[in-house]
Coordinates of C-alpha atoms in Angstrom, one line a residue:
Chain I
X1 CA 20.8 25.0 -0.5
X2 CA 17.1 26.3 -1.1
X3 CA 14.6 24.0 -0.7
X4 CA 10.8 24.9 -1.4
X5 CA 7.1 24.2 0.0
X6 CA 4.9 24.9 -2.2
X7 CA 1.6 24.4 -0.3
X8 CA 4.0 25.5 3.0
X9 CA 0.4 27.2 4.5
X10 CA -1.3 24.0 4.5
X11 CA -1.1 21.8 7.1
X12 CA 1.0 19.1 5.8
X13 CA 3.4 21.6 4.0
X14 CA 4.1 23.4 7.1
X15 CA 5.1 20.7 9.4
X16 CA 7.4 19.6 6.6
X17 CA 8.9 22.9 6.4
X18 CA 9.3 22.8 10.3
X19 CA 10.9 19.5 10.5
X20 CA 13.0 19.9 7.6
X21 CA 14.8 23.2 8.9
X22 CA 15.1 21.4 12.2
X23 CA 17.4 18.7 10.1
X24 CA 19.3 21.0 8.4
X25 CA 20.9 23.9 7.5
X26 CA 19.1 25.0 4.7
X27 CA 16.8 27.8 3.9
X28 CA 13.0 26.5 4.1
X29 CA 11.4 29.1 1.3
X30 CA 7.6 28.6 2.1
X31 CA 5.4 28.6 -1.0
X32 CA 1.6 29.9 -1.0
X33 CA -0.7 31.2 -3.7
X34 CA -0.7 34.4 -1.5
X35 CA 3.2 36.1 -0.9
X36 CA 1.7 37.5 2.3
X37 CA 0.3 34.2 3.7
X38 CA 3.8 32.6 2.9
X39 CA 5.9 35.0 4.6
X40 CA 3.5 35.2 7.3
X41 CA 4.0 31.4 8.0
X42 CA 7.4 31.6 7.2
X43 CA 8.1 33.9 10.1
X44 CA 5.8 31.9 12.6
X45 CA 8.1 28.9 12.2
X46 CA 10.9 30.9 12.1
X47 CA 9.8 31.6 16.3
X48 CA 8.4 27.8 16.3
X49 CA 11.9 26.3 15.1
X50 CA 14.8 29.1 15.8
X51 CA 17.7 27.2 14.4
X52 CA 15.7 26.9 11.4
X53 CA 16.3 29.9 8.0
X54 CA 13.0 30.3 6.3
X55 CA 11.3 32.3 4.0
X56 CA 8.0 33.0 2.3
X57 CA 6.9 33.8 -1.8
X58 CA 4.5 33.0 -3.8
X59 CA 4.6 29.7 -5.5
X60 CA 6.5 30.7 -8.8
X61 CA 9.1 32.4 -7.1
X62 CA 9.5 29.9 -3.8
X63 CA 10.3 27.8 -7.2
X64 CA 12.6 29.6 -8.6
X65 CA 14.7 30.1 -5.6
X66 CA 15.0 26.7 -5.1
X67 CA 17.1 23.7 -6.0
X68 CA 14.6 21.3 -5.0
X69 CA 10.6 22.1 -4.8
X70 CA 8.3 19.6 -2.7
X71 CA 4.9 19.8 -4.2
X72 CA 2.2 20.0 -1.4
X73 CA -0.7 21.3 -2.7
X74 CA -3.9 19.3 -2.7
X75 CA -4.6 18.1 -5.7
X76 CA -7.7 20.0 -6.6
X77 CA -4.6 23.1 -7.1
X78 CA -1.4 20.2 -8.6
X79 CA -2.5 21.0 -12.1
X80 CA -3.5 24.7 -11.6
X81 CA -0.1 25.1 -9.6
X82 CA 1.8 23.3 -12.2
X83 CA 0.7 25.3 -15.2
X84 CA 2.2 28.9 -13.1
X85 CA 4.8 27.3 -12.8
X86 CA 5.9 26.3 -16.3
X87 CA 7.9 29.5 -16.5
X88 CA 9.4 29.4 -12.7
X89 CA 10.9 25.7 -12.9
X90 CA 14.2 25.6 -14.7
X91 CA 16.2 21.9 -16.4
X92 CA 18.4 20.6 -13.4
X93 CA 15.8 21.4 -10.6
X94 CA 13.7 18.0 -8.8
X95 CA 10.4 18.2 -7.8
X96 CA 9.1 15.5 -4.9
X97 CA 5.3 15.7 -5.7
X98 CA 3.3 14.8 -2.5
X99 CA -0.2 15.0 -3.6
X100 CA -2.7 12.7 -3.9
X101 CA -5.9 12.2 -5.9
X102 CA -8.5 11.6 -3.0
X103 CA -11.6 11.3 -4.1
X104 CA -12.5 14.6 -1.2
X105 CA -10.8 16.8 -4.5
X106 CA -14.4 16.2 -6.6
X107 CA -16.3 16.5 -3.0
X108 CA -16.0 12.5 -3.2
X109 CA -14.6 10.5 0.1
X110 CA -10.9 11.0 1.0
X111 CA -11.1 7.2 1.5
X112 CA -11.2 7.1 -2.0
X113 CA -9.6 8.0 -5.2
X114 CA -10.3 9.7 -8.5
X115 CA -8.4 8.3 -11.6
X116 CA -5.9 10.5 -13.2
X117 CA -5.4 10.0 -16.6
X118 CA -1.8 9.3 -16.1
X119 CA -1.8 7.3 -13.8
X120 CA -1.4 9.1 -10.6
X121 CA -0.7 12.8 -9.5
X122 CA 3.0 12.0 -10.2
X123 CA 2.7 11.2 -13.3
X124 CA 0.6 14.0 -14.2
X125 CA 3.9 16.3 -12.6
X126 CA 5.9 14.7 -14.7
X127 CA 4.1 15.3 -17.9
X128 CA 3.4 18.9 -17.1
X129 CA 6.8 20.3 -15.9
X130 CA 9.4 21.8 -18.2
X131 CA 11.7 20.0 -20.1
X132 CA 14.9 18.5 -18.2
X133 CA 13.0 18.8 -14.7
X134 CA 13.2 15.8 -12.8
X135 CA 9.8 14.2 -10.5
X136 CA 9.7 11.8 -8.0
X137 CA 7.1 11.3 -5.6
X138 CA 7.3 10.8 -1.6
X139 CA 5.4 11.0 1.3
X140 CA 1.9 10.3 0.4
X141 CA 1.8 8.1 4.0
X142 CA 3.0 10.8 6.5
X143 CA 0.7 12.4 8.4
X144 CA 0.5 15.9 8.7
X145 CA -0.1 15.7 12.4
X146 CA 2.6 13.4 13.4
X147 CA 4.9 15.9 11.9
X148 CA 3.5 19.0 12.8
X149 CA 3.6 17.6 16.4
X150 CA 7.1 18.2 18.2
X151 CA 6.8 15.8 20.6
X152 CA 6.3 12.7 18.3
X153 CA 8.8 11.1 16.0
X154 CA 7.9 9.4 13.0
X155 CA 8.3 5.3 13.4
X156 CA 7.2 4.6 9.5
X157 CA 8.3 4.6 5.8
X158 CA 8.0 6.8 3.1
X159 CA 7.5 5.3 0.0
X160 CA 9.8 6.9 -3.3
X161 CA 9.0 6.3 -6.4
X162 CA 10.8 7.7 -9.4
X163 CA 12.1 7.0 -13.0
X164 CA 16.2 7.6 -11.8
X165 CA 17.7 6.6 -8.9
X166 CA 19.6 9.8 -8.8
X167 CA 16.5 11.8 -8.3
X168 CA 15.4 9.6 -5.5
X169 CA 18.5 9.9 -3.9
X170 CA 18.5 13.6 -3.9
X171 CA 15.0 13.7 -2.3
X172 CA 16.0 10.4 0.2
X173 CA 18.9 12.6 1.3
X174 CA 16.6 15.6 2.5
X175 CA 13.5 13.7 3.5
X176 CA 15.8 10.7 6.0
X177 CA 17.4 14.4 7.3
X178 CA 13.9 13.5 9.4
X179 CA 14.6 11.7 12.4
X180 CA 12.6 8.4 12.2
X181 CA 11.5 8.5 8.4
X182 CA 13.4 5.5 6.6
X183 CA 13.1 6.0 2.8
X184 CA 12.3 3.3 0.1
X185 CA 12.9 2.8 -3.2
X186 CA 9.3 1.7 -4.8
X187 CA 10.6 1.8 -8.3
X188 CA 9.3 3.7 -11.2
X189 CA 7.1 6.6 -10.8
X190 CA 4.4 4.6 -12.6
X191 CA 3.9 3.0 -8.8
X192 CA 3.0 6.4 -7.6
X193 CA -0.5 5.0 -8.6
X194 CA -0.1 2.7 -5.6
X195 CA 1.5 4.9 -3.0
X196 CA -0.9 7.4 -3.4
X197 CA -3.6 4.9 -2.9
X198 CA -2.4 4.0 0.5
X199 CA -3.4 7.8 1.9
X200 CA -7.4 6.9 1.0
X201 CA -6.4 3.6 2.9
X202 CA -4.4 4.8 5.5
X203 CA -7.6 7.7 6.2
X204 CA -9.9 5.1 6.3
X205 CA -7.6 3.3 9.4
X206 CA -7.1 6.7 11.1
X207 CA -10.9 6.7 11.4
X208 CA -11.4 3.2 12.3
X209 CA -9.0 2.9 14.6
X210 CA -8.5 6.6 16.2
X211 CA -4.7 7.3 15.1
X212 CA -2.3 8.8 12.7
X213 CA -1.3 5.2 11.1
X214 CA 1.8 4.9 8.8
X215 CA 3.8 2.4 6.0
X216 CA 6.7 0.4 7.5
X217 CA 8.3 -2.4 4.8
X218 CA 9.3 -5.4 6.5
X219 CA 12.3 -7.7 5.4
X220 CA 14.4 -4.9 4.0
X221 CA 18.3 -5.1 4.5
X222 CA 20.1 -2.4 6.3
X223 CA 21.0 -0.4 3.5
X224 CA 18.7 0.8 1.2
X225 CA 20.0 3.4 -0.8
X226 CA 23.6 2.8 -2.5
X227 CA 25.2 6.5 -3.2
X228 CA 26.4 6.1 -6.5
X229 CA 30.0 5.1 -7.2
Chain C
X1 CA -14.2 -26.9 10.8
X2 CA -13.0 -27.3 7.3
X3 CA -11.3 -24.9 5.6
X4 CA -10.7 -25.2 2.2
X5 CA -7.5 -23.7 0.0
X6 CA -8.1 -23.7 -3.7
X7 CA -5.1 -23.6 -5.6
X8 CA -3.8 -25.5 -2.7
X9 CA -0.9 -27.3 -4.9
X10 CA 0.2 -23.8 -5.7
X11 CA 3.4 -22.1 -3.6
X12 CA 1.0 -19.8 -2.0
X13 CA -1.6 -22.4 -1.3
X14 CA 0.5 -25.0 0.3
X15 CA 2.2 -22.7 2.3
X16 CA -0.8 -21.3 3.7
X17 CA -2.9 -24.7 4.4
X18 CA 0.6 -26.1 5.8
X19 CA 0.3 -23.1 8.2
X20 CA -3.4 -23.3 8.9
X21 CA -2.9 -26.6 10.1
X22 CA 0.1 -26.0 11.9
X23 CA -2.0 -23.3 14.0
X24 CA -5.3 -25.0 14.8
X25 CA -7.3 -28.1 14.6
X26 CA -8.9 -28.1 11.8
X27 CA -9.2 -30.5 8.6
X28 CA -7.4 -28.2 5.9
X29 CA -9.0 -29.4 2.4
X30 CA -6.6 -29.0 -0.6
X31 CA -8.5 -27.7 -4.0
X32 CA -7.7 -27.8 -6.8
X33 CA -8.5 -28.1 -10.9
X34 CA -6.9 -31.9 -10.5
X35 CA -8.6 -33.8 -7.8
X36 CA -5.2 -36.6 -8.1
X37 CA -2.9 -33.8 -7.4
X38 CA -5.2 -32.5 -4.3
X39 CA -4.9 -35.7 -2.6
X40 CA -0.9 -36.1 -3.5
X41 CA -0.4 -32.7 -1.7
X42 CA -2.7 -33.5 1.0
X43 CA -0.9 -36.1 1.5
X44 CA 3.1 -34.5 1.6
X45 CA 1.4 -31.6 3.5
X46 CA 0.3 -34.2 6.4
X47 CA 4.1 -35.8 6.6
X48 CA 5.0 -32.1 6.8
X49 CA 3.1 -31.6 9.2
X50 CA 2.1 -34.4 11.4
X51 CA -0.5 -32.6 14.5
X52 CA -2.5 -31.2 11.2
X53 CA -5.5 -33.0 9.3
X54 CA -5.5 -32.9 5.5
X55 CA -7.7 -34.0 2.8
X56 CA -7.1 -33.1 -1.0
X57 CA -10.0 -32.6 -3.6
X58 CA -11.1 -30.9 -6.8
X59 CA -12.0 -27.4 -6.3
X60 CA -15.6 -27.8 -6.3
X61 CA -15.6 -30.5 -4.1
X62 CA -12.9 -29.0 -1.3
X63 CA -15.3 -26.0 -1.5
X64 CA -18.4 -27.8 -1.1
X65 CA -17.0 -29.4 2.4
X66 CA -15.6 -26.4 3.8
X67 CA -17.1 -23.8 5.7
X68 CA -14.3 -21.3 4.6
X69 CA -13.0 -20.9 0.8
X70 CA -9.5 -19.3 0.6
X71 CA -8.9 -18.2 -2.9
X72 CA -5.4 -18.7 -3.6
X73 CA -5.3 -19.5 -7.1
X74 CA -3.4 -17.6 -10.3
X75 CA -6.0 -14.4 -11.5
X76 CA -5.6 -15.9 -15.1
X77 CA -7.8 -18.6 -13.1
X78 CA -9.5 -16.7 -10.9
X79 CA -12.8 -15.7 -13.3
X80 CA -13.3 -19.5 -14.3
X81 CA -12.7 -21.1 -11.3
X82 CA -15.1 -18.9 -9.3
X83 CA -18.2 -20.0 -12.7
X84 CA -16.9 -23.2 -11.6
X85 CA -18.0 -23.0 -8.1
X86 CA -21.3 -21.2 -8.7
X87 CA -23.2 -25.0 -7.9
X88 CA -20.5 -25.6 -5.0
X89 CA -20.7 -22.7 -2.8
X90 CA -23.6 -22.1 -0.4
X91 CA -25.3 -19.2 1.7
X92 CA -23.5 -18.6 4.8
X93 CA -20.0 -19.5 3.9
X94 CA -17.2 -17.5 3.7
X95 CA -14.8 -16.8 1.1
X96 CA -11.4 -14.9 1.5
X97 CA -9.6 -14.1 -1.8
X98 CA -6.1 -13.5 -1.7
X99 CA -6.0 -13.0 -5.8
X100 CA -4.0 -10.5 -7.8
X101 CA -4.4 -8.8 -10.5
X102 CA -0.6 -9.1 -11.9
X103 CA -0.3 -8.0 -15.7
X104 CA 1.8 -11.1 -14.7
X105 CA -1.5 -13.0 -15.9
X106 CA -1.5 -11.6 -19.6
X107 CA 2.0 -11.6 -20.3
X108 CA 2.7 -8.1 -18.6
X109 CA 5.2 -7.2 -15.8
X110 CA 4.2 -8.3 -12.2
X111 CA 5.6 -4.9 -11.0
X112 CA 2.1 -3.7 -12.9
X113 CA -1.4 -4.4 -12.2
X114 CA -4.1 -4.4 -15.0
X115 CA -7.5 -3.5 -14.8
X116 CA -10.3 -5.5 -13.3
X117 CA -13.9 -3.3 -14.7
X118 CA -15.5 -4.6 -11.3
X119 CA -12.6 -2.6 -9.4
X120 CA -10.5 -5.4 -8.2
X121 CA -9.9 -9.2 -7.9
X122 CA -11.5 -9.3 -4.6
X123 CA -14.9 -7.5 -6.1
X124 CA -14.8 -9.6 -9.2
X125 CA -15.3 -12.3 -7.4
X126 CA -18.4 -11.0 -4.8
X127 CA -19.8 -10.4 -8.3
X128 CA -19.9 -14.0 -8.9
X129 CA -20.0 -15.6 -5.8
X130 CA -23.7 -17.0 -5.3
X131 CA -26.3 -15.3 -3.7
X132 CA -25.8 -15.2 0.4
X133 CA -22.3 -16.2 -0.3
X134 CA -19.7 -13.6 1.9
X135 CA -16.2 -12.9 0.6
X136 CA -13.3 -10.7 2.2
X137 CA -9.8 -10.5 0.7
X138 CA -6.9 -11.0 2.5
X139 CA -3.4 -12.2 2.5
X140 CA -2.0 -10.4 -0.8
X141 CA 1.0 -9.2 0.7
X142 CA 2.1 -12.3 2.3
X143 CA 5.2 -14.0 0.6
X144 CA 4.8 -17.4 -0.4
X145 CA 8.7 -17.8 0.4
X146 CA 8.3 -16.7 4.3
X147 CA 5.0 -18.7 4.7
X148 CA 7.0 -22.2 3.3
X149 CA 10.0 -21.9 5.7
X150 CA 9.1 -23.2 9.2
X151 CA 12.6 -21.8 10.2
X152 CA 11.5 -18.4 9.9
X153 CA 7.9 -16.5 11.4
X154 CA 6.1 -13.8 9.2
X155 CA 6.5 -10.6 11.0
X156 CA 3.9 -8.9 9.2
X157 CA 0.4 -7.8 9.0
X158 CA -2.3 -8.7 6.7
X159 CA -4.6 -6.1 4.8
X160 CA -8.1 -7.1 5.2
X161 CA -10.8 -5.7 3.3
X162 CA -14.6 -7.0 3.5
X163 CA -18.1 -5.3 3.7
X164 CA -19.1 -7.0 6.6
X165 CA -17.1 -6.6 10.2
X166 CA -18.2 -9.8 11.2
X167 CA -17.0 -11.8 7.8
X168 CA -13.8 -10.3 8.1
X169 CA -13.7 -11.1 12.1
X170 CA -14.6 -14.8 10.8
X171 CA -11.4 -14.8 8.7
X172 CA -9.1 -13.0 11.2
X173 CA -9.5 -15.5 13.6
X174 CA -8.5 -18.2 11.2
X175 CA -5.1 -16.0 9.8
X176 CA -4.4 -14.9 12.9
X177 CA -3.3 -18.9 14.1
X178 CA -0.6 -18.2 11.7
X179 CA 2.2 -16.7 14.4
X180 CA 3.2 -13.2 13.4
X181 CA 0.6 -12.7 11.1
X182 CA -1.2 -9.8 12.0
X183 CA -4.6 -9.0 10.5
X184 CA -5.6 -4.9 10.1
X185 CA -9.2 -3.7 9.2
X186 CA -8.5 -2.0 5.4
X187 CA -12.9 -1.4 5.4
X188 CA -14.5 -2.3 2.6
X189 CA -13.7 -4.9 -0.2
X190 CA -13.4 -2.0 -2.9
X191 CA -10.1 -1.4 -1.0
X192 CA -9.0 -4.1 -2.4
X193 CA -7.7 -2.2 -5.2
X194 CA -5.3 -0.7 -3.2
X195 CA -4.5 -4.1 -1.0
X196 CA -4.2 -6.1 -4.3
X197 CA -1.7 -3.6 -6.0
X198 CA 1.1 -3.9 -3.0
X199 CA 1.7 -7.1 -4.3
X200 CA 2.8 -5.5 -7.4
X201 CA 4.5 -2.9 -5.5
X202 CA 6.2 -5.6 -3.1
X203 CA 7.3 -8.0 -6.3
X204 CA 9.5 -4.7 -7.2
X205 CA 10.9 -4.3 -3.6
X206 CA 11.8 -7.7 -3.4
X207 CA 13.8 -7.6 -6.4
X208 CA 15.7 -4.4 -5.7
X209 CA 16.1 -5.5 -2.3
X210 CA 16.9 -9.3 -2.7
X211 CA 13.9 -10.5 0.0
X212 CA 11.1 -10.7 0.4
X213 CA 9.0 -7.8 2.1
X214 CA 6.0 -7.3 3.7
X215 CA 3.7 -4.4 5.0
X216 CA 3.3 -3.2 8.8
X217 CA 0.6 -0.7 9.4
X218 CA 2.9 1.8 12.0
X219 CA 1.0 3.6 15.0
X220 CA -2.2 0.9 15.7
X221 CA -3.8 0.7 18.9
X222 CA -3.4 -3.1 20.5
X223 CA -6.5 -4.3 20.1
X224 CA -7.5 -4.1 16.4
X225 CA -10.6 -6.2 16.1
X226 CA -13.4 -6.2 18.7
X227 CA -15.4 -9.6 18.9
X228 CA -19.1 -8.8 18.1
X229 CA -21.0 -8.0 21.9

């Protein structure tokens, strides 16, 4: 399987392209505006992580080459990067949408948030992809420095929010391929509104206290996600 | 001290003041609209729990004695209650509001939040509080259920959001009585909108998952609150 970054030369994007080749055997293809500055990452991780298959395009064709496309970009680009890729994204494909409407987008505070007229920057996915393209919406909470560093595992939740289980379990499947990232299900995409509020949160701990703080649910069973019979 | 719970006779309430008094020495003083069913639940609350001190009154008057105001009544109440205590509360108190904006309160889902213009519950109410009067919000993520059962201990934290270190420090050290209840500097009370709408988020969990969850902040330091030097 092909999965894409888009975003793969940010920070966050890249240290999820690193530790998602680590868990896998699939080809990382590394999305950026600029062709040249995703293959150039591309190839740095492929030194960085060397059991890991990677590749670098531009956004509409990462896309294209992929089954399933996690949407890093910040979210002054989401709606900008969603309209190029109108005619990239095909019916069947899933998008995991990871931005986040901080505040920081409109030179506002990242430990607040704009409102989207949607709802949240999933919803706004969700209304702008093709027909038959299915959105959920993960990882708001992670940091991009606990991943990016290789000496840390992750001890925290990520929050997935979508409108069919299906679709979450196709991106629970990838993400959990993390070691120490437990996935759970938040319901509808309509609570991306409150997941993506928990990064302005979560920014305003980091600061306060001095560290990369994450989301753990308490009182959850074993099992969370049921593969479907 | 006195500490007063409004909506005292509620699940929330009684499970918190049962706790309160469980943890310290204080007189807890039971609000709420009717001053007979105050004193009825003070009074099962203190053969519940026979080391704590208990009094029940009508909201204005539980307020008026206490030095601390927990909030824990409906939001449907929330606005008139709070006009009701206008000539009860007093500069230099301290009032934690643990109230939620569920669309619960107008007939909607409690999986969705509505609106408060003012931002959140928690604002709403420094809005009306009067002048000199300090308010934090805690506690919105704390299940009734888990608080009510002396068999089992909250493992936990609490979100706490407040303008003022020191008024939230003043409301730590009361929650924090409550074994494995852990309280987490969230900054200012217009976070609140993001504490607040985990309840909604939790009320969804819970019912996928059959429990009843609760939020941990992952990757704090020990120490999370310094006392004032």
């Amino acid at each position: 399987m092909r999965i894409a970054i888009l975003g793969g030369t940010g920070s966050f994007g890249r240290a999820l392209a690193g530790r998602l080749a680590a868990g896998g055997d699939d080809e990382i293809v590394i999305g950026s505006r600029d062709a040249g500055r995703a293959a150039e990452t591309a190839a740095k991780l492929a030194e960085e992580v060397p059991d890991g298959t990677f590749s670098g395009f531009a956004n509409g064709e990462a896309a294209e080459r992929s089954e399933v496309v996690f949407l890093c970009v910040p979210f002054r680009n989401q709606s900008e990067t969603l309209t190029n890729l109108k005619e990239h994204l095909r019916e069947g494909q899933l998008l995991v949408d990871a931005t986040v409407p901080l505040a920081a987008a409109v030179s506002g505070r990242a430990t607040r948030m704009i409102g989207v007229w949607q709802g949240s920057a999933a919803q706004q996915a969700a209304e702008m992809v093709p027909a038959g393209v299915r959105v959920v919406s993960a990882l708001h909470t992670v940091s991009a420095a606990v991943l990016r560093d290789p000496a840390q595992t992750p001890d925290e939740d990520v929050l997935v929010c979508g409108d069919k289980k299906a679709d979450k379990l196709r991106a629970v499947e990838i993400i959990e391929r993390v070691p120490g990232l437990r996935c759970v299900d938040c319901g509808r995409l309509e609570q991306s509104r409150t997941t993506e509020s928990l990064t302005a949160l979560l920014i305003g701990v980091n600061s306060r206290y001095k560290t990369h703080a994450g989301i753990r649910i308490t009182g959850l069973p074993e099992q969370l996600w049921q593969p479907p019979s």
